[in-house]
Coordinates of C-alpha atoms and ligand atoms in Angstrom, one line a residue:
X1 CA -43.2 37.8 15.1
X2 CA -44.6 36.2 12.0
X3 CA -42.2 34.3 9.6
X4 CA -42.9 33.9 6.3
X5 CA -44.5 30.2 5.3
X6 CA -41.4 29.0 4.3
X7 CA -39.1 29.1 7.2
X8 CA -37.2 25.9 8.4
X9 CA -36.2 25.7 12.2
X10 CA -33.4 24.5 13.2
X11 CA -30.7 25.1 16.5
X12 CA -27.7 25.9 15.1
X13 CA -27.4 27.7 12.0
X14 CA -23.8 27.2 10.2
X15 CA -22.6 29.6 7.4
X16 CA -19.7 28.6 5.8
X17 CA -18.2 25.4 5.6
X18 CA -14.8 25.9 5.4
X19 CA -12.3 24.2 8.4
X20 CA -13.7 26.1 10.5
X21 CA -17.5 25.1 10.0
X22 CA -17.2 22.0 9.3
X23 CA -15.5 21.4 12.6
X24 CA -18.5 22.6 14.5
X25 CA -20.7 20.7 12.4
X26 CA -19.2 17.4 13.2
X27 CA -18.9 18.1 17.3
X28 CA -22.8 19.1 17.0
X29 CA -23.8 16.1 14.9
X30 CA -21.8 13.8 17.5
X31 CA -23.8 15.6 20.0
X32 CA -27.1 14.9 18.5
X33 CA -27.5 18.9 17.8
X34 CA -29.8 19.8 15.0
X35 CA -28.0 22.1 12.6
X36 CA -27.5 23.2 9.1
X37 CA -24.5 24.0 7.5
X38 CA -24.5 26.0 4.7
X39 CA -22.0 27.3 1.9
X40 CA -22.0 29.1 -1.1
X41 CA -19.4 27.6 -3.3
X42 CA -20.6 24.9 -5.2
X43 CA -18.7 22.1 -4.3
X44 CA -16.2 23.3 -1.2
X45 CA -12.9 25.7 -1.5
X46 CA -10.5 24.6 -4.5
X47 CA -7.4 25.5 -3.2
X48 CA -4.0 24.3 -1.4
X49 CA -4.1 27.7 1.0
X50 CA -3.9 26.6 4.5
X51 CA -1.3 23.6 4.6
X52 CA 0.0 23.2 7.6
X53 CA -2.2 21.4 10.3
X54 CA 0.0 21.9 14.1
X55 CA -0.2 19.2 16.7
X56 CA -2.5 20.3 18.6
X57 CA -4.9 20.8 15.8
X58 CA -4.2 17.2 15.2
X59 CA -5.1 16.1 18.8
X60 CA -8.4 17.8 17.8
X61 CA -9.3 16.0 14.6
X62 CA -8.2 12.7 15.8
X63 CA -11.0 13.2 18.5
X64 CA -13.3 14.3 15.6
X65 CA -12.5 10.8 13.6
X66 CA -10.7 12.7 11.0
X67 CA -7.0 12.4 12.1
X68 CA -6.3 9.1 9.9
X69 CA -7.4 10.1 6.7
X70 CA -5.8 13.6 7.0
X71 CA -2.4 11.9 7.5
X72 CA -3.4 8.9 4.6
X73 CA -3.9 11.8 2.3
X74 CA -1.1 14.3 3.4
X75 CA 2.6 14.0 5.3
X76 CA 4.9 15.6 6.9
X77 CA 6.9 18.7 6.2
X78 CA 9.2 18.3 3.8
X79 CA 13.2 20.4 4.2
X80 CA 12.9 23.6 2.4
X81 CA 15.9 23.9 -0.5
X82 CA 17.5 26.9 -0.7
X83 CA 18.2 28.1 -4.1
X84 CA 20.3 31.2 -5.9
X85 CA 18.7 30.4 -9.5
X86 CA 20.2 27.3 -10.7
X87 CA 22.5 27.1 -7.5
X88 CA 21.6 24.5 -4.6
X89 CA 22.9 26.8 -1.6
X90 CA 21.7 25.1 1.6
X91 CA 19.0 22.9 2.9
X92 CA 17.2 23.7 6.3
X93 CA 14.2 22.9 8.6
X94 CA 11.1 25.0 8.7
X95 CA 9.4 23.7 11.6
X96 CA 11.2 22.6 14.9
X97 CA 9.5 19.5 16.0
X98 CA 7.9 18.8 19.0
X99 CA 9.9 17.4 22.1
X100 CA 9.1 13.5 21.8
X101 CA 6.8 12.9 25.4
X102 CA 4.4 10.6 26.1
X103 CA 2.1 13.4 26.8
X104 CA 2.2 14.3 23.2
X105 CA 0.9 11.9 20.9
X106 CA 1.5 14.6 17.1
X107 CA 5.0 16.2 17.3
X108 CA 5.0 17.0 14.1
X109 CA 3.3 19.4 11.7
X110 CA 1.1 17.3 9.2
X111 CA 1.2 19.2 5.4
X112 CA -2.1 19.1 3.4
X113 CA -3.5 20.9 1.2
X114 CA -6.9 22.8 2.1
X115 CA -8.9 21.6 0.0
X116 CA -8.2 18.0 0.8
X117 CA -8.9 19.2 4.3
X118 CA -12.1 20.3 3.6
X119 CA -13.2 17.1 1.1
X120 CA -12.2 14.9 4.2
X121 CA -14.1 16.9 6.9
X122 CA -17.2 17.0 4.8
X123 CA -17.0 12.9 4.0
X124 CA -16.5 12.7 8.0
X125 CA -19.5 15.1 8.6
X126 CA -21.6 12.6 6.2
X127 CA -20.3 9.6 8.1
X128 CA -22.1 11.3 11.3
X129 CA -25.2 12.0 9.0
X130 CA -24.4 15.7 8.5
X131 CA -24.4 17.5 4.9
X132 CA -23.4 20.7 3.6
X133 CA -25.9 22.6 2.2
X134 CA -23.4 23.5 -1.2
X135 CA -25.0 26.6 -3.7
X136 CA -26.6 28.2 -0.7
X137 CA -25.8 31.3 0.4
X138 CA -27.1 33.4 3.5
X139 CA -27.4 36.9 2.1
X140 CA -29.1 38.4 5.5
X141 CA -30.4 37.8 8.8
X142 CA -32.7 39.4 11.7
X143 CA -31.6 38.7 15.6
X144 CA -33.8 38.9 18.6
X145 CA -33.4 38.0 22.3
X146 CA -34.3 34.2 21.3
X147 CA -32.8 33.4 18.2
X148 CA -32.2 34.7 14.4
X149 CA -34.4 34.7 11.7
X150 CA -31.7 34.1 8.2
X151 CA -32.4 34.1 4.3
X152 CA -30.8 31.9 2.2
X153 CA -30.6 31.5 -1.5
X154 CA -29.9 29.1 -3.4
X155 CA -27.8 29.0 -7.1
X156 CA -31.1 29.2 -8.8
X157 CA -32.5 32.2 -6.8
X158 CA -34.9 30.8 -4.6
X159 CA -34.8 32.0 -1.2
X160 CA -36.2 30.4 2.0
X161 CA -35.8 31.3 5.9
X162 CA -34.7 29.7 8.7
X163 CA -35.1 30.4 12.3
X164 CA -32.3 29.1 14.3
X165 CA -31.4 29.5 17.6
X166 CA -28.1 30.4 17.0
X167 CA -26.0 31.8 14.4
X168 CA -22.4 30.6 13.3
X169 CA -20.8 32.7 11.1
X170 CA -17.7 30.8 9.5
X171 CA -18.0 32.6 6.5
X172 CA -14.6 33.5 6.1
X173 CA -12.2 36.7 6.5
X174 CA -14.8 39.1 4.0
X175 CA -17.7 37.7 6.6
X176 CA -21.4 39.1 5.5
X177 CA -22.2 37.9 9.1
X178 CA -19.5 40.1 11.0
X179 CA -20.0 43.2 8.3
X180 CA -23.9 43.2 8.7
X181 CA -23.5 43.2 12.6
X182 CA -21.4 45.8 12.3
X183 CA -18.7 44.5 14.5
X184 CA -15.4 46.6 14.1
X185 CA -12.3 44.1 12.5
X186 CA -9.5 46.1 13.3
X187 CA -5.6 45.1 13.0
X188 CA -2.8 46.0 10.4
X189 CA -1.2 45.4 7.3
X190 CA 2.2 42.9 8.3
X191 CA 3.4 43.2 4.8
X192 CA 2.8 45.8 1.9
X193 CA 4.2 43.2 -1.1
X194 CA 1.4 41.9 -3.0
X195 CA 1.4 37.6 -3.0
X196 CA 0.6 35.4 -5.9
X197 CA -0.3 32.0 -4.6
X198 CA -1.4 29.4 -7.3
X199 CA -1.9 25.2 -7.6
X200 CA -0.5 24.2 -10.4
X201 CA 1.5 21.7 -12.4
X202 CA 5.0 22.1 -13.2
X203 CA 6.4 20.1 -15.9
X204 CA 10.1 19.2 -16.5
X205 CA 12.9 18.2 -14.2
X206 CA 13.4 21.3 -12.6
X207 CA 12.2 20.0 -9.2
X208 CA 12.5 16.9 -6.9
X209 CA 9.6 16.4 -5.0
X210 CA 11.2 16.2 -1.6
X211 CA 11.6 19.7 -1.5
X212 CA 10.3 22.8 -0.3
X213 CA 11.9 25.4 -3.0
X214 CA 12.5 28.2 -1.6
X215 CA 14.4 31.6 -3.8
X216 CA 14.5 33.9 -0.9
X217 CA 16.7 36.8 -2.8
X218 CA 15.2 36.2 -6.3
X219 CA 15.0 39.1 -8.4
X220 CA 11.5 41.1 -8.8
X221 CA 10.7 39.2 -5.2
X222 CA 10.4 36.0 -3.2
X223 CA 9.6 32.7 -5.1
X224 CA 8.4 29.2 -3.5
X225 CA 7.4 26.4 -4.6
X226 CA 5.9 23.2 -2.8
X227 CA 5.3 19.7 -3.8
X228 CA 1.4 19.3 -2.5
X229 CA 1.2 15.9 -0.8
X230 CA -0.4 13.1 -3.1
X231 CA -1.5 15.0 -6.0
X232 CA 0.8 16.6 -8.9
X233 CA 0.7 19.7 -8.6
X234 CA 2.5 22.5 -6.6
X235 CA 1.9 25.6 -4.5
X236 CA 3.7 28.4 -6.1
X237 CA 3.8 31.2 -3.9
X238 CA 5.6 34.5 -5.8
X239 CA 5.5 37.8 -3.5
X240 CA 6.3 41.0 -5.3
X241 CA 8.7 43.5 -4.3
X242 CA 7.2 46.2 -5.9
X243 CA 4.5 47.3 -3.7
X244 CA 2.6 49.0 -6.1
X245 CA 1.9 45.9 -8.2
X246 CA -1.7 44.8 -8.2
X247 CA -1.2 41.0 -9.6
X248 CA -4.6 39.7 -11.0
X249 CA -4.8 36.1 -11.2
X250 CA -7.2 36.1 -14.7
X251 CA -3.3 38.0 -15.8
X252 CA -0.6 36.6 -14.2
X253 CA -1.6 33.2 -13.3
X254 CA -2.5 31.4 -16.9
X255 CA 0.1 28.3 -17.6
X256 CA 2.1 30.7 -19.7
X257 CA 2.2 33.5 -17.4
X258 CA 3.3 31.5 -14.2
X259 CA 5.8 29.2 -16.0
X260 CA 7.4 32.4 -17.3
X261 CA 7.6 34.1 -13.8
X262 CA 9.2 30.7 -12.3
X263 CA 11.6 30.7 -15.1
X264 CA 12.7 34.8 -14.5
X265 CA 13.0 33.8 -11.0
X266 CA 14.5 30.3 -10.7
X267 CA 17.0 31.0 -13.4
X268 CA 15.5 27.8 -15.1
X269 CA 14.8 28.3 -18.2
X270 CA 12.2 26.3 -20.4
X271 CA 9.7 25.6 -17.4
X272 CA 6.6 24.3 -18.7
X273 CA 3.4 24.3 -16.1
X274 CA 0.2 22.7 -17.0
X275 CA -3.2 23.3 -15.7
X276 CA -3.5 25.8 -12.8
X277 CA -6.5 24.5 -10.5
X278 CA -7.0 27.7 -8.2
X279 CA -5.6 31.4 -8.2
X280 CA -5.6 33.8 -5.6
X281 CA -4.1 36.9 -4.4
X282 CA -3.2 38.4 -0.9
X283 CA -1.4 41.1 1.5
X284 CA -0.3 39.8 4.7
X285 CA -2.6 41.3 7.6
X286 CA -3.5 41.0 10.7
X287 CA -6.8 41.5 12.3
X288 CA -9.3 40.7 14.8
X289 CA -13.0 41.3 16.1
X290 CA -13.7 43.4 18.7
X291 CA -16.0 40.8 19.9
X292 CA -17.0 36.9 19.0
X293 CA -20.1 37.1 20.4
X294 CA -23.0 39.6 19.4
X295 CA -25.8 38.3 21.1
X296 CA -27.1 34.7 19.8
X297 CA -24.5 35.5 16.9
X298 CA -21.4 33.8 17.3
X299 CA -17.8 34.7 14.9
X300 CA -15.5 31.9 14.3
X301 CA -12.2 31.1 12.4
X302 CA -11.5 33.5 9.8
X303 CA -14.5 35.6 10.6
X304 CA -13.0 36.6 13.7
X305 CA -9.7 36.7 12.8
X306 CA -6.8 37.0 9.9
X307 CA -3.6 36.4 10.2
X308 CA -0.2 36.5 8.1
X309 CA 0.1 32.9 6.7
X310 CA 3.9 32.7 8.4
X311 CA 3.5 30.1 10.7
X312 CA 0.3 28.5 10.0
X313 CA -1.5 29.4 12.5
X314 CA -5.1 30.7 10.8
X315 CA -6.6 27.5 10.2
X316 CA -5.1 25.9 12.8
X317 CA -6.9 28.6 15.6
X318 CA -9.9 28.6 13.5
X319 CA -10.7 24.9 14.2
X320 CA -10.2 25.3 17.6
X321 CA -12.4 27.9 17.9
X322 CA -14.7 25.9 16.3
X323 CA -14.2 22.6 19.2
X324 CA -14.2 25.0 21.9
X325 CA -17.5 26.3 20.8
X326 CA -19.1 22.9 19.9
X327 CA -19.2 21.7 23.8
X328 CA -20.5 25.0 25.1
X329 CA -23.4 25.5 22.1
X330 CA -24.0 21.3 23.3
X331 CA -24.2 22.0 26.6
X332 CA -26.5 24.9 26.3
X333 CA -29.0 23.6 23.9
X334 CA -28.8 20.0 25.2
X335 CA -28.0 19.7 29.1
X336 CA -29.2 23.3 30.6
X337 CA -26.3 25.2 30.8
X338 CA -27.2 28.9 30.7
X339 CA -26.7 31.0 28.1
X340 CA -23.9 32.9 29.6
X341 CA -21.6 29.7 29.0
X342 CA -21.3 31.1 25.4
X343 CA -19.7 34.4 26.6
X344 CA -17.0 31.9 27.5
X345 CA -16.6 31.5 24.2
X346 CA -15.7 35.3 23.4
X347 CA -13.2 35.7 26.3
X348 CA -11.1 32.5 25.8
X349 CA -11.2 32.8 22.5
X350 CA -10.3 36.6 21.7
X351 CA -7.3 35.8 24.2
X352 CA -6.3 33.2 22.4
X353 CA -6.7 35.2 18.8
X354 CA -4.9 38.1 20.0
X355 CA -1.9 36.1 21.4
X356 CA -1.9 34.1 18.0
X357 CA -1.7 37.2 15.6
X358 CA 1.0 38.4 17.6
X359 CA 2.8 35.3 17.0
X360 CA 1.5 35.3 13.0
X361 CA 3.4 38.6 13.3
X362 CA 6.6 37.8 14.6
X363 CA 7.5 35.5 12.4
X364 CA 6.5 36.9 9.6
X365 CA 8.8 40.0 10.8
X366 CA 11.6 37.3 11.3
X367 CA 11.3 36.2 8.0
X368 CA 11.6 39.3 6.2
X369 CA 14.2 40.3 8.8
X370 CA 16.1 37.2 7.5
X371 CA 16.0 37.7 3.8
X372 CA 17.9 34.5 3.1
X373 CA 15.3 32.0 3.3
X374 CA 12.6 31.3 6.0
X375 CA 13.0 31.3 9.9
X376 CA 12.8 28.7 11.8
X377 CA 9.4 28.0 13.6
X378 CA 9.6 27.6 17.2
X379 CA 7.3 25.1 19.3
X380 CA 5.3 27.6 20.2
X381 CA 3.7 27.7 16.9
X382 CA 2.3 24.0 17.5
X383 CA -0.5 25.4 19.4
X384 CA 0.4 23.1 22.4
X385 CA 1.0 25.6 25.0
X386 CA -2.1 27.6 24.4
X387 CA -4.2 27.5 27.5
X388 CA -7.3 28.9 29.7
X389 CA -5.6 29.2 32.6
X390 CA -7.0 33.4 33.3
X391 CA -10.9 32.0 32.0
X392 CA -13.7 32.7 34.1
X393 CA -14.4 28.6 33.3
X394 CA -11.5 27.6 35.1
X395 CA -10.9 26.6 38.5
X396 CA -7.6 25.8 39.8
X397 CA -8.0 24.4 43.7
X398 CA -5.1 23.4 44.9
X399 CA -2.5 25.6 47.0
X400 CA 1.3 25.6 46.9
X401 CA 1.7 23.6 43.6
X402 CA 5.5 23.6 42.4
X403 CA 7.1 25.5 39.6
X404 CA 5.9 24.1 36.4
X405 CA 3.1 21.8 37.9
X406 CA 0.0 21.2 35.6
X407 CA -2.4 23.9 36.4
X408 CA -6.7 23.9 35.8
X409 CA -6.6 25.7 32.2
X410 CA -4.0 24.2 30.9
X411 CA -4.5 21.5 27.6
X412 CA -4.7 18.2 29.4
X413 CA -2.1 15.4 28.3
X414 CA -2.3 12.7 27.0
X415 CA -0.6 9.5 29.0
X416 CA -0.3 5.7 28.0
X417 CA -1.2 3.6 30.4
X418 CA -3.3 -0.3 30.6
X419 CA -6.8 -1.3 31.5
X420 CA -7.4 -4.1 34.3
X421 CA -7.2 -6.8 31.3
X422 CA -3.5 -5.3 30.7
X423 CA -4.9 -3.7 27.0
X424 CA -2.7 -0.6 26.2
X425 CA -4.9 2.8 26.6
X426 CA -3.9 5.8 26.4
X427 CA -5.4 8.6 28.4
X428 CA -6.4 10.4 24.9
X429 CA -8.5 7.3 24.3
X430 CA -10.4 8.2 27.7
X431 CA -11.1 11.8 26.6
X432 CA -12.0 10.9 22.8
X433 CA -15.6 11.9 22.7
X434 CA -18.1 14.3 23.8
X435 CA -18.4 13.9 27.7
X436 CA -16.3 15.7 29.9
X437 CA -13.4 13.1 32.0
X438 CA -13.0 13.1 35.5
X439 CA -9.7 11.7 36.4
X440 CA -8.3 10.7 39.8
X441 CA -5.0 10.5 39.3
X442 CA -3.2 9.2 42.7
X443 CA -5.0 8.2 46.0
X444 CA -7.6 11.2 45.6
X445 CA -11.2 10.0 47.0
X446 CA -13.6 9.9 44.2
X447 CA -16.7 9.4 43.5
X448 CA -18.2 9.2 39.9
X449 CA -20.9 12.0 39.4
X450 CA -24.4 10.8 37.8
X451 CA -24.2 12.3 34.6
X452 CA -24.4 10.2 31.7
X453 CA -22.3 13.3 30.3
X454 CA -19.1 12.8 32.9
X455 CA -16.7 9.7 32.3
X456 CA -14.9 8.8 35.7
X457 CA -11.3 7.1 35.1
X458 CA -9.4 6.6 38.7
X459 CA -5.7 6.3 37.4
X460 CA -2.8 4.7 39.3
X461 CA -2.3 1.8 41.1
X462 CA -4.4 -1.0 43.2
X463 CA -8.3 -1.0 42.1
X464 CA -8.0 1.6 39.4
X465 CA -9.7 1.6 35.6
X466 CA -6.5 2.8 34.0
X467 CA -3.1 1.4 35.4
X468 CA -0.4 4.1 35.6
X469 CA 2.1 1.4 34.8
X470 CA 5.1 3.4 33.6
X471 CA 4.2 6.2 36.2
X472 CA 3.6 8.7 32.9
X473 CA 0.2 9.8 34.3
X474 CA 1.5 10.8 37.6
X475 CA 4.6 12.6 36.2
X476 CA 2.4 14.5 33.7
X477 CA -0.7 15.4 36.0
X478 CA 0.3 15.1 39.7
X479 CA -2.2 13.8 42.0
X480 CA -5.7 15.2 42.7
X481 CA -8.9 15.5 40.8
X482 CA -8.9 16.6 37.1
X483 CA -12.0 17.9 35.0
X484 CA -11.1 17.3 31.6
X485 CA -13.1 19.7 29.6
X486 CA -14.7 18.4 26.0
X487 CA -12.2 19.9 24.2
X488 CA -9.1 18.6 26.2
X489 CA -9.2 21.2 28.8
X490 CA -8.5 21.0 32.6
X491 CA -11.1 22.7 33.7
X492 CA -11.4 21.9 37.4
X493 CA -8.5 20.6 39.2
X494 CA -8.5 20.1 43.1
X495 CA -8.0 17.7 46.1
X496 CA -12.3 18.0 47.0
X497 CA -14.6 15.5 45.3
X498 CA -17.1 18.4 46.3
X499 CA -15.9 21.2 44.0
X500 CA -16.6 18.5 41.0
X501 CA -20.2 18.9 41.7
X502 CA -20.1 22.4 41.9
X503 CA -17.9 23.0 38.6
X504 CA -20.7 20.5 36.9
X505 CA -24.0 22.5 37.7
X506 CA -22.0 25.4 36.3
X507 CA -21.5 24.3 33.1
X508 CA -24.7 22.1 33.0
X509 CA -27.2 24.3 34.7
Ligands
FAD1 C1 -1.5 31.7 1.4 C2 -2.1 31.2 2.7 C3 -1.5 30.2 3.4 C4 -2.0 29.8 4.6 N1 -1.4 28.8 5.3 C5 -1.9 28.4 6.5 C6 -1.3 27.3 7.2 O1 -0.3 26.7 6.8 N2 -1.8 26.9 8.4 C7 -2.9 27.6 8.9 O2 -3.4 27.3 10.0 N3 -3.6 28.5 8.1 C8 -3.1 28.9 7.0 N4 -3.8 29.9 6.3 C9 -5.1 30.4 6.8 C10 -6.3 29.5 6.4 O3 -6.4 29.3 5.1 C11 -7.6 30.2 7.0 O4 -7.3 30.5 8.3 C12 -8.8 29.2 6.9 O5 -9.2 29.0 5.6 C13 -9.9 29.7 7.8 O6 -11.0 28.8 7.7 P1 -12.5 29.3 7.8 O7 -13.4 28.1 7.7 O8 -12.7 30.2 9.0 O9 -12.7 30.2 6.5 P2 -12.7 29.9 5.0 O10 -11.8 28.7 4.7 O11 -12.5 31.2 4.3 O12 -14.2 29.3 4.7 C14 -15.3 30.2 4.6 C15 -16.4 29.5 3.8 O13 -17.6 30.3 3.9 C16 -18.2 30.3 2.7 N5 -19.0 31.5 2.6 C17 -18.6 32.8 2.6 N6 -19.6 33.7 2.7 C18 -20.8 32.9 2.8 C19 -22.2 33.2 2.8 N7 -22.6 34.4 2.9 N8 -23.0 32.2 2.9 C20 -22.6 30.9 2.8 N9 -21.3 30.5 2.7 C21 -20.4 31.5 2.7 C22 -17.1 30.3 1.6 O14 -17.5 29.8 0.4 C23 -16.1 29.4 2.3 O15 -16.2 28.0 2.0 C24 -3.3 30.4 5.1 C25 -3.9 31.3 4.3 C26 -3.4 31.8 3.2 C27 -4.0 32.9 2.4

């Protein structure tokens, strides 16, 4: 094939740089894999959208380096107030924490605003020597057997090519990537009321900042209003009853226009808002891909998948299908593995999707069904539970295990526990990184594999790296041999040091 004289090459070709992007371009930049990550806005998404970042999702950022100055620049979910205009009528939860366990270092939803979320993930992806490409935009691409040949052009017009090995398409829930494939995004509409969702400021002593301000039965529809973390302004969120409405931001989102909706709404009169820094408008709906993978084109986060907001769940399951990507696109293009390890990819991750929108769903039904202010979110929303237990990646050894044992597919906990010099460590400390982690938890023969790639820990007692001092890794993991996947999987767990080997050379070649 001939290329034209400007093409680039390069092994992993990112579009979009959103959460879910920039994800995968930090785990390939830690793994020394040459990419480019490319977006067309000029300087990152503007807005507070996505706020709510689940425990789990934290688990994965503080692996990433990112989880400290996500929580320096956000906090934690505030109570939500309950108003009838000018009337305080109750105060209530939103999110029901996570049990308290050593195996479970986040139990609690961290609130940011997107934005801030993506500024952090880009200063961490610089920090590892990466860079967004801002002002470029891929506007088509060509696929073959080995690779795919994508234009990009930049805010002045010029184009160039690049051939890349692979193809990420992060570009969002409108993806050019999934459209031009021509992969079917099928789902439903959850909700037929139009949603106005602005940053802005809000002036006046209306609001305490502690707050989550909620107006459930206000008249002409739902209004809410949230305090973003460190920065003055607030989320206003304002769905519209009548289902006919087409709200245009350029209209109904000017400081006048949105301080005159809060005040019809709120019962408040005389609310003033200042600037409004982003605009947008949505219907709830749920949808999904009918694949992930189209040959050496890969769908991820939004791409693949939209959800209602209810729950905060979007982002959350787009990151993660950006880190359970990032190992397997690593392994392939750095330590053998065969291509088919990326159709792994498509059937853990449309499982995953698929349960997640019907979970978006539900709450959002539960909401509406409530009508009096939001429901409570369960812990199933934390993301925590999710596991590959049915993958075709997973191996699960052992016979007879009791009822509610750890099983191979299941995220692996973390547990503290000491180091021969009597330093705390926690098992999450073990797995932060790349490799993959062998544990031998118990009296379970071992020996290390010769892979610079593998990280042996024997756990428990006697002569072992990590001391079990408190007895937390036993309780949490049993006894036997554990493959901790890259991205905090068991993938392998058995009594056999042999089936390590074996699992290894299937997902290094
Ligand atoms: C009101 C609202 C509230 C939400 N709240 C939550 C929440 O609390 N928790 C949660 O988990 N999720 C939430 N979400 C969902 C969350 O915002 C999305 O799931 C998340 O943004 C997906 O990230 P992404 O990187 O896949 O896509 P996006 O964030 O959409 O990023 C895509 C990027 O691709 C770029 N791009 C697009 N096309 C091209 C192209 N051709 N070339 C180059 N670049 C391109 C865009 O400029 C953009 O930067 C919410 C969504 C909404 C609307």
């Amino acid at each position: 094939m001939s290329l034209p004289s400007n093409t680039s090459a390069t092994e992993v070709l990112i579009a979009g740089a959103g959460p879910t992007g920039l994800v995968l371009a930090i785990d390939l930049a830690r793994r020394g894999v040459r990419h480019r990550i490319v977006d067309r806005s000029e300087r990152g998404f503007p807005g507070s959208r996505g706020t709510g970042i689940q425990p789990r999702s934290q688990e994965v950022l503080d692996d990433l380096g990112a989880i400290d100055a996500l929580w320096a620049a956000g906090g934690p979910c505030p109570l939500v107030q309950i108003w009838e205009g000018t009337t305080r009528v109750g105060e209530q939860r939103i999110v029901a924490p996570a049990e308290p366990s050593p195996g479970v270092p986040y139990d609690e939803v961290l609130m940011i605003p997107q934005w801030r979320t993506v500024e952090i993930l880009t200063a961490r992806l610089e920090e590892l020597g990466g860079r967004v490409e801002f002002g470029t935009e891929l506007t088509g691409f060509d696929h073959d057997a080995d690779g795919v040949t994508a234009t990009l052009r930049d805010a002045g017009g010029a184009e160039q090519t690049v051939r890349a090995e692979y193809l990420v398409a992060a570009d969002g829930g409108r993806s050019t990537v999934r459209k031009a494939l021509g992969v079917a995004f099928t789902g439903e509409q959850v909700d037929p009321r139009p949603v106005l969702i602005a940053d802005v400021i809000v002036e006046g002593e209306l609001l305490d900042r502690d707050h989550w301000h909620m107006w459930p039965r206000a008249k002409g529809g739902i209004l809410a209003l949230r305090p973003l973390e460190n920065v003055e302004t607030y989320q206003v969120m304002a769905s519209f009853a009548d289902t006919s409405y087409e709200p245009d931001p350029a209209r109904d989102a000017t400081p006048e226009a949105l301080a005159r909706l809060i005040s019809e709404r709120s019962g408040h009169p005389g609310v003033r808002t200042g600037e409004v820094r982003w605009a947008s408008v949505y219907r709830a709906r749920a949808a999904m891909a009918e694949r992930f993978r189209t040959g050496r084109v890969l769908l991820a986060g939004d791409a693949a998948h939209v959800h209602s907001p209810a729950g905060g769940q979007g982002l959350n399951t787009s990151l993660q299908d950006a880190y359970n990507l990032g190992w397997k696109l690593g392994a392939v293009l750095r330590l053998g593995a065969p291509d088919a390890l990326l159709d792994t990819y498509d059937t853990e991750r449309t499982r995953v999707a698929a349960d997640v929108l019907r979970l978006s769903t539900s709450v959002h039904q539960a909401d509406r069904a409530a009508g009096n202010g939001p429901s409570l979110r369960g812990r199933e929303t934390h993301q925590l539970t999710l596991n590959y237990r049915e993958s075709p990646l997973t191996r699960e050894m052992r016979r007879d295990l009791p009822e509610g044992a750890l099983r191979a597919g299941d995220r692996a906990p973390d547990a503290p526990c000491v180091d021969a010099s009597g330093t705390a460590v926690r098992l999450f400390d073990a797995f932060r990184g790349p490799h993959f982690t062998l544990l031998a938890v118990g009296d379970t023969e071992c020996t290390a594999p010769d892979a610079a790639w593998v990280r042996t820990y024997r756990v428990g007692g006697g002569p072992a790296d990590l001391l079990d001092t408190e007895g937390h890794a036993k309780a949490a993991y049993g006894s036997g041999l554990f493959l901790i996947r890259p991205d905090g999987y068991v993938g392998l767990a058995t009594d056999d040091p042999a089936d390590v080997a074996a699992y290894l050379a299937r997902v290094a070649g």
